[in-house]
mmCIF file of C-alpha atoms in Angstrom:
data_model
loop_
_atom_site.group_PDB
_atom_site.id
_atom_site.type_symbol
_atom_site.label_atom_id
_atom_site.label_comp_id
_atom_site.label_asym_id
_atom_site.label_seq_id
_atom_site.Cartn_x
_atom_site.Cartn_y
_atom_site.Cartn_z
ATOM 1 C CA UNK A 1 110.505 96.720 99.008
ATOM 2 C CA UNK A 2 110.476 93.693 100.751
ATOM 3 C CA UNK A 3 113.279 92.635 99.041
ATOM 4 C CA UNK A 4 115.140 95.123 100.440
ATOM 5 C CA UNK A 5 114.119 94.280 103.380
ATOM 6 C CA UNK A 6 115.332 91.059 103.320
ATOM 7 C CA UNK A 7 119.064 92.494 101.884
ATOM 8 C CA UNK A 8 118.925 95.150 104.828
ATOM 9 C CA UNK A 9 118.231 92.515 107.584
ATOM 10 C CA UNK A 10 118.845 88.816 107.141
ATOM 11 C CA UNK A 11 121.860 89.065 105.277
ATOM 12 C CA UNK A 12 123.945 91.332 108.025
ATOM 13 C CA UNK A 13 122.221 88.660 110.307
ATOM 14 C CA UNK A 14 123.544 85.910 108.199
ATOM 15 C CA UNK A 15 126.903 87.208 107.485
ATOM 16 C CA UNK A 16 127.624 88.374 111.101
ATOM 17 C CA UNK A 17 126.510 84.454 112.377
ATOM 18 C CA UNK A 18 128.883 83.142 109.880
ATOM 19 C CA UNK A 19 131.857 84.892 110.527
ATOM 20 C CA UNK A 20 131.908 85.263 114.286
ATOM 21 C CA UNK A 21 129.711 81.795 115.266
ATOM 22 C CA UNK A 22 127.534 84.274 117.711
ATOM 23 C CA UNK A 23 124.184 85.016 116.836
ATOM 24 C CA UNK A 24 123.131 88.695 116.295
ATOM 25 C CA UNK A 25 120.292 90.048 118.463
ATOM 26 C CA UNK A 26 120.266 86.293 119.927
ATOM 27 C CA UNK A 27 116.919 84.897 119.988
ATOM 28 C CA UNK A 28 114.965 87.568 118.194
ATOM 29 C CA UNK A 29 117.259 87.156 114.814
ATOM 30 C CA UNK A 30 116.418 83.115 115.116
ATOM 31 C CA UNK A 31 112.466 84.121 115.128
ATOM 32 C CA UNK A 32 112.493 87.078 113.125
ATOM 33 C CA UNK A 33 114.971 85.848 110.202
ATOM 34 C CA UNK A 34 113.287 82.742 109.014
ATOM 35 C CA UNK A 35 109.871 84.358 109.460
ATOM 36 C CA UNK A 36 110.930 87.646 106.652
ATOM 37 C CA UNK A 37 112.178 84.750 104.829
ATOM 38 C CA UNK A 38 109.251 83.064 104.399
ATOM 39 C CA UNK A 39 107.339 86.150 103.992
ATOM 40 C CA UNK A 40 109.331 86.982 100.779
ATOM 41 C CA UNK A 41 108.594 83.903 99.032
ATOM 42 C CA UNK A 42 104.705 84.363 100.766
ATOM 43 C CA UNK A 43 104.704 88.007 98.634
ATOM 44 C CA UNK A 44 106.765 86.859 95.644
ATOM 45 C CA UNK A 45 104.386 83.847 95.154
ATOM 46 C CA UNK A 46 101.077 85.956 96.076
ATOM 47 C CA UNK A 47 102.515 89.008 93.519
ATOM 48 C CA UNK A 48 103.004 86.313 90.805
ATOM 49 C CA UNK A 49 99.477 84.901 90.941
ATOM 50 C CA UNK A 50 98.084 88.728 91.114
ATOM 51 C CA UNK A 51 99.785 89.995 88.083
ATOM 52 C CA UNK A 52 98.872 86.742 86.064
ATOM 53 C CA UNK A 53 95.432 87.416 87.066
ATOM 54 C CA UNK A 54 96.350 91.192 85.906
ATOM 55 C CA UNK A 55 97.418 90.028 82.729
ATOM 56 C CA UNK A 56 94.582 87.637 81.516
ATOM 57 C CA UNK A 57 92.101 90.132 82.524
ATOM 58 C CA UNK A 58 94.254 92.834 79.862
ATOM 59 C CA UNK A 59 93.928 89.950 77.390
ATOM 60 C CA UNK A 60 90.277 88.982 77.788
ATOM 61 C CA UNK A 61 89.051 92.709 78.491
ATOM 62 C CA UNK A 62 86.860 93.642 75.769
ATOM 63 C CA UNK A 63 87.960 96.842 75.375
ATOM 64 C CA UNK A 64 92.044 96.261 76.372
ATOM 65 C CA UNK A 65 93.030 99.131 73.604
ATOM 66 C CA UNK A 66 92.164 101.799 76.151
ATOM 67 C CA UNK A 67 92.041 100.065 79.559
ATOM 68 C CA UNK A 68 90.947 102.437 82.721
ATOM 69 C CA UNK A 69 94.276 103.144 85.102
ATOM 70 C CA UNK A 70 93.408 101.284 88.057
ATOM 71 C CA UNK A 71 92.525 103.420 91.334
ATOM 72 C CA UNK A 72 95.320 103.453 93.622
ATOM 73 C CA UNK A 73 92.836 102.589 96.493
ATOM 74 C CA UNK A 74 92.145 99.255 94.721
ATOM 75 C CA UNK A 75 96.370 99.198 94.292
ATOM 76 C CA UNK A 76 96.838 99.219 98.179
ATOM 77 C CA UNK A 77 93.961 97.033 98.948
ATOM 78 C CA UNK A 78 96.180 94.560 96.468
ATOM 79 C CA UNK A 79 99.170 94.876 98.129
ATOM 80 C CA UNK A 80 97.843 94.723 101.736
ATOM 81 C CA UNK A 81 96.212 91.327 100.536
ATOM 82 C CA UNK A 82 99.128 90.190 99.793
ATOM 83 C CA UNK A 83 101.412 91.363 102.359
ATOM 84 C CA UNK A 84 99.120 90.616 104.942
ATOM 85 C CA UNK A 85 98.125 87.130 104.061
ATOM 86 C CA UNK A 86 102.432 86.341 103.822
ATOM 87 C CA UNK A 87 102.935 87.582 106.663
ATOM 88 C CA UNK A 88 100.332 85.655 108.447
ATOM 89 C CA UNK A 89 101.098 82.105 106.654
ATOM 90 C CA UNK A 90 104.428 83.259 108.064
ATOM 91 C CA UNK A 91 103.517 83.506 111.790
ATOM 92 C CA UNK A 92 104.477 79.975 112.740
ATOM 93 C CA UNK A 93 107.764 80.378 111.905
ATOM 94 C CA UNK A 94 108.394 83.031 114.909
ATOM 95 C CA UNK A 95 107.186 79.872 117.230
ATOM 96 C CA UNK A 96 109.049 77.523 115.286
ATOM 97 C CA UNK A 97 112.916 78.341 115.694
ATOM 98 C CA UNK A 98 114.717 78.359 118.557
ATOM 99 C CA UNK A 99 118.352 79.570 119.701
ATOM 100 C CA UNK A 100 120.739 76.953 121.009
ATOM 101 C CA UNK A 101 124.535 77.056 121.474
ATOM 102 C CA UNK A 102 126.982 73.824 120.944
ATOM 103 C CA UNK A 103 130.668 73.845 122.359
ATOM 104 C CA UNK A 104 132.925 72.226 119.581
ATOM 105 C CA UNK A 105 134.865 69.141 120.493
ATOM 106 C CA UNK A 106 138.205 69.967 119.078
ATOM 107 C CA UNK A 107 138.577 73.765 119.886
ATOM 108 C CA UNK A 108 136.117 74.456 123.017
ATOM 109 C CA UNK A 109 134.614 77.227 121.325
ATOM 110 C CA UNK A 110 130.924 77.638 121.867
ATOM 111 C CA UNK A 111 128.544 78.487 118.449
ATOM 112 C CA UNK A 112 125.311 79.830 118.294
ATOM 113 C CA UNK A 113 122.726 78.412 116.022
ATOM 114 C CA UNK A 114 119.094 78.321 115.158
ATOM 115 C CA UNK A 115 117.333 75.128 115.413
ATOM 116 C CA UNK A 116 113.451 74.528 114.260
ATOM 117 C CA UNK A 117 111.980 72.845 117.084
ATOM 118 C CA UNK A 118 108.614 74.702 119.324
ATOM 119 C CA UNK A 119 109.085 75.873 123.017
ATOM 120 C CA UNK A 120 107.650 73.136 125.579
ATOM 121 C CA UNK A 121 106.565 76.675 127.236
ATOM 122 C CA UNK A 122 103.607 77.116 124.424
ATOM 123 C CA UNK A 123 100.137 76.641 125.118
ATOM 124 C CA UNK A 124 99.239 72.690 124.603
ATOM 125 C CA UNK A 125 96.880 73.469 121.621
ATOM 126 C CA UNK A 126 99.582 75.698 120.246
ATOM 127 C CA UNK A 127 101.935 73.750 120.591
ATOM 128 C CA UNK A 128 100.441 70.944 118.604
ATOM 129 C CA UNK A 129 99.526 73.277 115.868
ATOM 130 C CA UNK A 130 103.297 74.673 115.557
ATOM 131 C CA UNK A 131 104.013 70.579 115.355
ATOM 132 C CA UNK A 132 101.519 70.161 112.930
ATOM 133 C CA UNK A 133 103.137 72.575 111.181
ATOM 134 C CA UNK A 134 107.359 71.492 111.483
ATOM 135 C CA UNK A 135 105.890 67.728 110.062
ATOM 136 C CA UNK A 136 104.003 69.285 107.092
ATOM 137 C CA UNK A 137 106.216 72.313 106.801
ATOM 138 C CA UNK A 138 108.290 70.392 103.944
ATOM 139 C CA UNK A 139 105.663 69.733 101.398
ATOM 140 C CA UNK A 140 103.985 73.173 102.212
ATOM 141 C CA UNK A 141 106.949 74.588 101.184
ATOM 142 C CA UNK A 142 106.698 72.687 98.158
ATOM 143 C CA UNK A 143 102.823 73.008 97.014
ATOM 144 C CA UNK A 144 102.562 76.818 98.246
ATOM 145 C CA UNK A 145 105.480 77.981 97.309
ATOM 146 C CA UNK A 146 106.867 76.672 94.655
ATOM 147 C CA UNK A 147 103.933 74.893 92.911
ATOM 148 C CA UNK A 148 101.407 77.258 92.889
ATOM 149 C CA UNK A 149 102.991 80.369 91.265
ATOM 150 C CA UNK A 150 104.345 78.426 88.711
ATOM 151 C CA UNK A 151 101.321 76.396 87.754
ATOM 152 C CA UNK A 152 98.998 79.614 87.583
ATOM 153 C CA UNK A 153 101.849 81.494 85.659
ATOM 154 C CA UNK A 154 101.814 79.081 83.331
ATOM 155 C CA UNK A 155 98.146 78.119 83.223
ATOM 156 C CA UNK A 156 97.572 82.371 83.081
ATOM 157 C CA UNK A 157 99.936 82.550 79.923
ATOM 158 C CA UNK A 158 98.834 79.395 78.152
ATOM 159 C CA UNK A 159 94.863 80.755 78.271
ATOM 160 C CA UNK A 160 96.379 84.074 77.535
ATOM 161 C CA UNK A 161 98.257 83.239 74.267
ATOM 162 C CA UNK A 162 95.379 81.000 73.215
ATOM 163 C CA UNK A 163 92.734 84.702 73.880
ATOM 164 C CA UNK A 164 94.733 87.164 72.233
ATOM 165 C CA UNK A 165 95.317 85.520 68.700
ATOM 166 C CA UNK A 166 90.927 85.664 67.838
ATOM 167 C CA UNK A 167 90.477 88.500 69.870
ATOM 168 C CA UNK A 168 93.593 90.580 67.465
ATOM 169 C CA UNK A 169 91.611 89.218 64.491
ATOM 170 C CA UNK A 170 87.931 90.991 65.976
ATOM 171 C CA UNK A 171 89.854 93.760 67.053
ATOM 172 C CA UNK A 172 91.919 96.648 65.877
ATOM 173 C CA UNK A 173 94.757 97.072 68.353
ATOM 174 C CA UNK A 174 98.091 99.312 67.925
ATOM 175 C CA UNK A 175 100.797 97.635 67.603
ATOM 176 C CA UNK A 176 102.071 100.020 70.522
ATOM 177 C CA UNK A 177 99.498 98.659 72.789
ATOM 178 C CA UNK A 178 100.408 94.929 71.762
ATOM 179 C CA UNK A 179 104.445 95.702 71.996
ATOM 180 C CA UNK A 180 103.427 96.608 75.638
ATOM 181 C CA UNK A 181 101.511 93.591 76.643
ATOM 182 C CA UNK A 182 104.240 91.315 75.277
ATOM 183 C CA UNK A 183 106.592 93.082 77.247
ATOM 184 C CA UNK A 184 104.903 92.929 80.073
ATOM 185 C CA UNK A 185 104.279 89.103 79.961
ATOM 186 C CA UNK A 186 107.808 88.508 79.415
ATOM 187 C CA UNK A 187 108.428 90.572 82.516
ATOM 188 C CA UNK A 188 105.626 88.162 84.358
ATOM 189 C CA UNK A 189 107.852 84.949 82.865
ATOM 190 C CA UNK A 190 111.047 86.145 83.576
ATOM 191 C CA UNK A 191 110.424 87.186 87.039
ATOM 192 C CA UNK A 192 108.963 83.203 87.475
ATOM 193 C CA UNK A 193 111.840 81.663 86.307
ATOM 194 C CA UNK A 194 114.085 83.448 88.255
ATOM 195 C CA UNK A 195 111.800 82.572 91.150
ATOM 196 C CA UNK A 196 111.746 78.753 90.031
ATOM 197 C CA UNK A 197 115.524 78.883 89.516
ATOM 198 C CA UNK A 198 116.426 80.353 93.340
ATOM 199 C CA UNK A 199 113.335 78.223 95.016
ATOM 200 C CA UNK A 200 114.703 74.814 93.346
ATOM 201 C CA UNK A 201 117.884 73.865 95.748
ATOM 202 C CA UNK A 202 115.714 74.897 99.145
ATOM 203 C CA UNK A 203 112.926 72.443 98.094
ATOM 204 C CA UNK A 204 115.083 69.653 96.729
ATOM 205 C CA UNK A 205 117.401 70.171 100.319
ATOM 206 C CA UNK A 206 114.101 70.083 101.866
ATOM 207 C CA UNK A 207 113.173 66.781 100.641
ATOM 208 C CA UNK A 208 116.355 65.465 101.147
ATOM 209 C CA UNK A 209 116.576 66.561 104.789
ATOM 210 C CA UNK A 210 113.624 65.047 105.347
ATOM 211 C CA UNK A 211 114.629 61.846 104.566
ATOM 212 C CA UNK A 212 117.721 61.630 105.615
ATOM 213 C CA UNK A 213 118.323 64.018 108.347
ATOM 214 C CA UNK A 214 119.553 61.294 110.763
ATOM 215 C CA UNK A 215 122.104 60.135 108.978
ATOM 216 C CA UNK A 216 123.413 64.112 108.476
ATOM 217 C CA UNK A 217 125.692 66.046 110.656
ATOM 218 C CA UNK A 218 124.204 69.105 112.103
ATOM 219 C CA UNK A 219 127.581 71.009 110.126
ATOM 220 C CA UNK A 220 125.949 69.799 106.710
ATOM 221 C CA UNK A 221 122.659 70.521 107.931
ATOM 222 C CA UNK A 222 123.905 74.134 108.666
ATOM 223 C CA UNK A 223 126.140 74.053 104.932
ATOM 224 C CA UNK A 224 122.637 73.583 103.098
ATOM 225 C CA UNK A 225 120.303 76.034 105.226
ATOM 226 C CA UNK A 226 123.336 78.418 104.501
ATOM 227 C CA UNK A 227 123.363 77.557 100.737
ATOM 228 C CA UNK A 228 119.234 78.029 100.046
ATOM 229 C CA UNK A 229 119.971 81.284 102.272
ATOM 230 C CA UNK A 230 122.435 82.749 99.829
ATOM 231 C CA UNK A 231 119.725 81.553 96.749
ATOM 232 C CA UNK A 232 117.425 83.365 98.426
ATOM 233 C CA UNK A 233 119.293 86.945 98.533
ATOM 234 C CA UNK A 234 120.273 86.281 95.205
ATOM 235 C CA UNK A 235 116.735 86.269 93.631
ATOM 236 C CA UNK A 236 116.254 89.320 95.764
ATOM 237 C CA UNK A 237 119.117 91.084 94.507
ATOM 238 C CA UNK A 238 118.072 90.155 90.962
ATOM 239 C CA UNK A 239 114.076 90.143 90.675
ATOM 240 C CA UNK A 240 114.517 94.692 91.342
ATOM 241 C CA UNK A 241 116.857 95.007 88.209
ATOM 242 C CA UNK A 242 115.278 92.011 86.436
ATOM 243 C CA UNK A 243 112.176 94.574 87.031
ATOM 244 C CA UNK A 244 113.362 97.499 85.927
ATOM 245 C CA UNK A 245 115.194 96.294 83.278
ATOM 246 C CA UNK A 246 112.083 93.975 81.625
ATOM 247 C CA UNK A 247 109.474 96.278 82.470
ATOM 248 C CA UNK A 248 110.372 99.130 80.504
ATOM 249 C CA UNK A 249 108.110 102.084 82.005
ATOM 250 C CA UNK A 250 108.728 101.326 84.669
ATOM 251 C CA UNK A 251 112.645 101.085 84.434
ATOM 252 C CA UNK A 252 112.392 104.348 82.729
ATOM 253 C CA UNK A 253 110.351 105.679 85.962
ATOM 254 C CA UNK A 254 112.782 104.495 87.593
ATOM 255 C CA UNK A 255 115.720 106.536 86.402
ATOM 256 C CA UNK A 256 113.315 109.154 85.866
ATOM 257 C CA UNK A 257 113.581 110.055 89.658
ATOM 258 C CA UNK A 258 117.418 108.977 89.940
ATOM 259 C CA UNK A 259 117.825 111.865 87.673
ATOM 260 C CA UNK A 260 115.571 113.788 89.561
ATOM 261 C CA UNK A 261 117.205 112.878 92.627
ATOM 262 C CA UNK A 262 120.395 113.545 91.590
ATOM 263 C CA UNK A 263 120.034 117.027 90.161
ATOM 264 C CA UNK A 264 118.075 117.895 93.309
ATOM 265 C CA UNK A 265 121.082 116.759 95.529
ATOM 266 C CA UNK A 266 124.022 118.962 92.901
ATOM 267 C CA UNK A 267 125.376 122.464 94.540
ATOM 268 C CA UNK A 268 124.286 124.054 91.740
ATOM 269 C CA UNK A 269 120.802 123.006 91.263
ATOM 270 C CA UNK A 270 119.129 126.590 91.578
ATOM 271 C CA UNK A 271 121.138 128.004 89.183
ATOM 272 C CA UNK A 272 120.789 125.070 86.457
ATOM 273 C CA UNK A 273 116.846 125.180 86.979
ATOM 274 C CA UNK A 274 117.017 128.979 86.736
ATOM 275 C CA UNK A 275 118.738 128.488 83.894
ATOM 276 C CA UNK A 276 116.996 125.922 82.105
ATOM 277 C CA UNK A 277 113.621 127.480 83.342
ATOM 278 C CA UNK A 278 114.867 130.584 80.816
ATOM 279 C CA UNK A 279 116.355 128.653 78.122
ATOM 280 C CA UNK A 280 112.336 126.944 78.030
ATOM 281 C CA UNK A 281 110.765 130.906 78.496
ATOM 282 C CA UNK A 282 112.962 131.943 75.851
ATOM 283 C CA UNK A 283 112.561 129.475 73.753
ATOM 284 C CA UNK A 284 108.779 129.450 73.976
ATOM 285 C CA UNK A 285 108.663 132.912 74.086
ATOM 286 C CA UNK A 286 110.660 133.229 70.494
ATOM 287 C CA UNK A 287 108.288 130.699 68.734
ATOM 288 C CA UNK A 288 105.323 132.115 70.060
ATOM 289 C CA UNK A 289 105.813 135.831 69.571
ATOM 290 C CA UNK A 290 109.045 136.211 67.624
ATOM 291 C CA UNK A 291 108.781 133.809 65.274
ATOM 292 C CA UNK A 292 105.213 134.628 63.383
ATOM 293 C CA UNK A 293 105.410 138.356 63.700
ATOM 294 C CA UNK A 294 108.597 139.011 61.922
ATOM 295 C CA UNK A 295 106.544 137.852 58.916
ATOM 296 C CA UNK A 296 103.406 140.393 59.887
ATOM 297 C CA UNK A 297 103.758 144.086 60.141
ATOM 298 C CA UNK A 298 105.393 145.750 63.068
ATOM 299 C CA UNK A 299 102.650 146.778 65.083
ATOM 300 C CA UNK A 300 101.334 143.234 65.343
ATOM 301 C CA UNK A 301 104.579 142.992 67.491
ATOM 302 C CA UNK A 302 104.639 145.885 69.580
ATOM 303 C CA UNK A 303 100.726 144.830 70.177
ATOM 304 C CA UNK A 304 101.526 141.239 71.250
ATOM 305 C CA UNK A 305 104.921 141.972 73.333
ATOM 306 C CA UNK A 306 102.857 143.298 76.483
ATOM 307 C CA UNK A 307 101.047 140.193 76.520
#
C-alpha cells in the first residue's frame, strides 16, 4: 500500500517538476515528497526485519506442522509498529527541505527546486536537532536503511537453515508444509535483494555527495537525486508483483478477487450466478438423490424427493 502511495504521489510530483521546471503544490511537495520517501524505505526495512523474525519463529516453533493463524489484532498492532515508527524517523525530513527557485544564465527562465537545508524560522533547539540530523543524515541512511535489513535477513536465514535441518530429523513434517516455508523464505530473500539492488546507487551517491559536493554543480546534484528517485519507484513497482508472484497464496488471493472483481463488474453477472448457482443445485441435487436411488426401489425416491 505504501508503495502505491509512493507511485500515486511522488512520481506525478517528480515527473511534473521535470518536465515543466515548476514545482507542483510548491512548498508542500518539497516537504511532503522526500518525507513518503523515506517512509517507504522506513516500512520496507521495518517489514523485512518483522517477517525474518516471522520466519525463524516458524522454524524454531516446536510445533511449526500446525502453527495457530495469527489474530488479526496482533496483525494491525504489527503494521501500526511499523508504519508508525517510519513515519516518525521520517519527521525531520518535512523540516529539512526547502523550496528555492534559480533563474538560468543562458535562457532567463526561472526553475524551481528542492534544496535540504532547515528554516532559520525554527525554534533554536529545533533547529539544531534538524542540523544534527542533515550532518548525520548520510550514514543514517546507510546503517538504518540499508545495513540493518540486510544484516538481520541474512543473520535470520543463516540461524534458520542451520534450525530446520535437526529439527526435520526430530520431527515428522509434510513435505507440503516444508514446500511452503521454502517458498516463503525465498519470497523474504528475493524481496531483500531487490531492496539491496534499488537502495545501492542512493547510498553510494550519498557518500559521494558528501565528499565532494563542492566541487559538483547543483545540475549534477539534481541528475543523481533524480536517478536514486527513479530506483526508488522502480523497487516499488516491482516488490507488489515480486510479491504476488513469489508468495504463492497469496498471488493466488490475489487473482482470487480480480476474478471476483471482475465478474462482479460484467452486465451479465446475475444471470451467470443464477446460472451457475443451478448448474451447482443440479448437480448436487443429482448425486445426492438421483444418483443412489435409481439403484434402490422406487419408493425410496418418491420418499426422498420432498426432502
Amino acid at each position: 500500500f505504501w508503495d502505491f502511495l509512493i507511485l500515486f504521489f511522488c512520481l506525478p510530483v517528480v515527473i511534473f517538476n521535470e518536465i515543466t521546471k515548476k514545482r507542483l503544490l510548491g512548498d508542500v511537495s518539497c516537504r511532503i515528497v522526500p518525507f513518503m520517501e523515506v517512509s517507504s524505505l522506513g516500512v520496507t526495512t521495518f517489514s523485512l526485519c518483522a517477517l525474518g523474525i516471522d520466519r525463524f519463529h516458524a522454524a524454531t516453533s516446536p510445533q511449526a506442522s500446525a502453527r495457530p493463524i495469527e489474530q488479526c489484532h496482533s496483525i494491525i498492532a504489527k503494521l501500526a509498529v511499523i508504519w508508525v515508527g517510519s513515519m516518525t524517523l521520517s519527521v525531520p525530513e518535512i523540516l529539512l527541505w526547502q523550496l528555492a527557485q534559480d533563474t538560468s544564465p543562458v535562457s532567463g527562465v526561472v526553475t524551481e527546486y528542492c534544496t535540504m537545508k532547515p528554516s532559520s524560522h525554527l525554534p533554536e533547539s529545533v533547529y539544531s536537532l534538524v542540523l544534527t540530523y542533515q550532518n548525520a543524515r548520510m550514514w543514517w541512511y546507510f546503517g538504518c536503511y540499508f545495513c540493518l535489513p540486510i544484516l538481520f535477513t541474512v543473520s535470520c536465514q543463516l540461524v534458520t537453515r542451520r534450525i530446520s535441518p535437526t529439527e526435520k530429523k526430530t520431527e515428522c513434517r509434510g513435505a507440503k508444509h516444508s514446500q511452503c516455508e521454502s517458498h516463503l523464505n525465498c519470497t523474504i530473500i528475493g524481496l531483500t535483494i531487490i531492496y539491496a539492488l534499488c537502495t545501492t546507487p542512493e547510498n553510494v551517491c550519498n557518500i559521494v555527495v558528501a565528499y565532494m559536493s563542492p566541487d559538483m554543480s547543483r545540475q549534477t546534484l539534481d541528475l543523481l537525486s533524480l536517478i536514486n528517485q527513479f530506483f526508488l519507484f522502480f523497487k516499488c513497482s516491482v516488490t507488489p508483483v515480486l510479491l504476488l508472484c513469489l508468495c504463492r497464496p497469496l498471488g493466488q488471493a490475489f487473482m482470487d478477487c480480480c476474478c471476483c472483481c471482475c465478474e462482479g463488474c460484467s452486465p451479465d453477472t446475475t444471470s451467470s450466478e443464477s446460472s451457475a448457482d443451478s448448474k451447482l443445485k443440479t448437480e448436487m441435487s443429482s448425486s445426492i438423490f438421483f444418483d443412489k436411488p435409481r439403484e434402490s426401489p422406487p419408493p425410496l425416491l418418491a420418499l426422498g424427493t420432498p426432502c
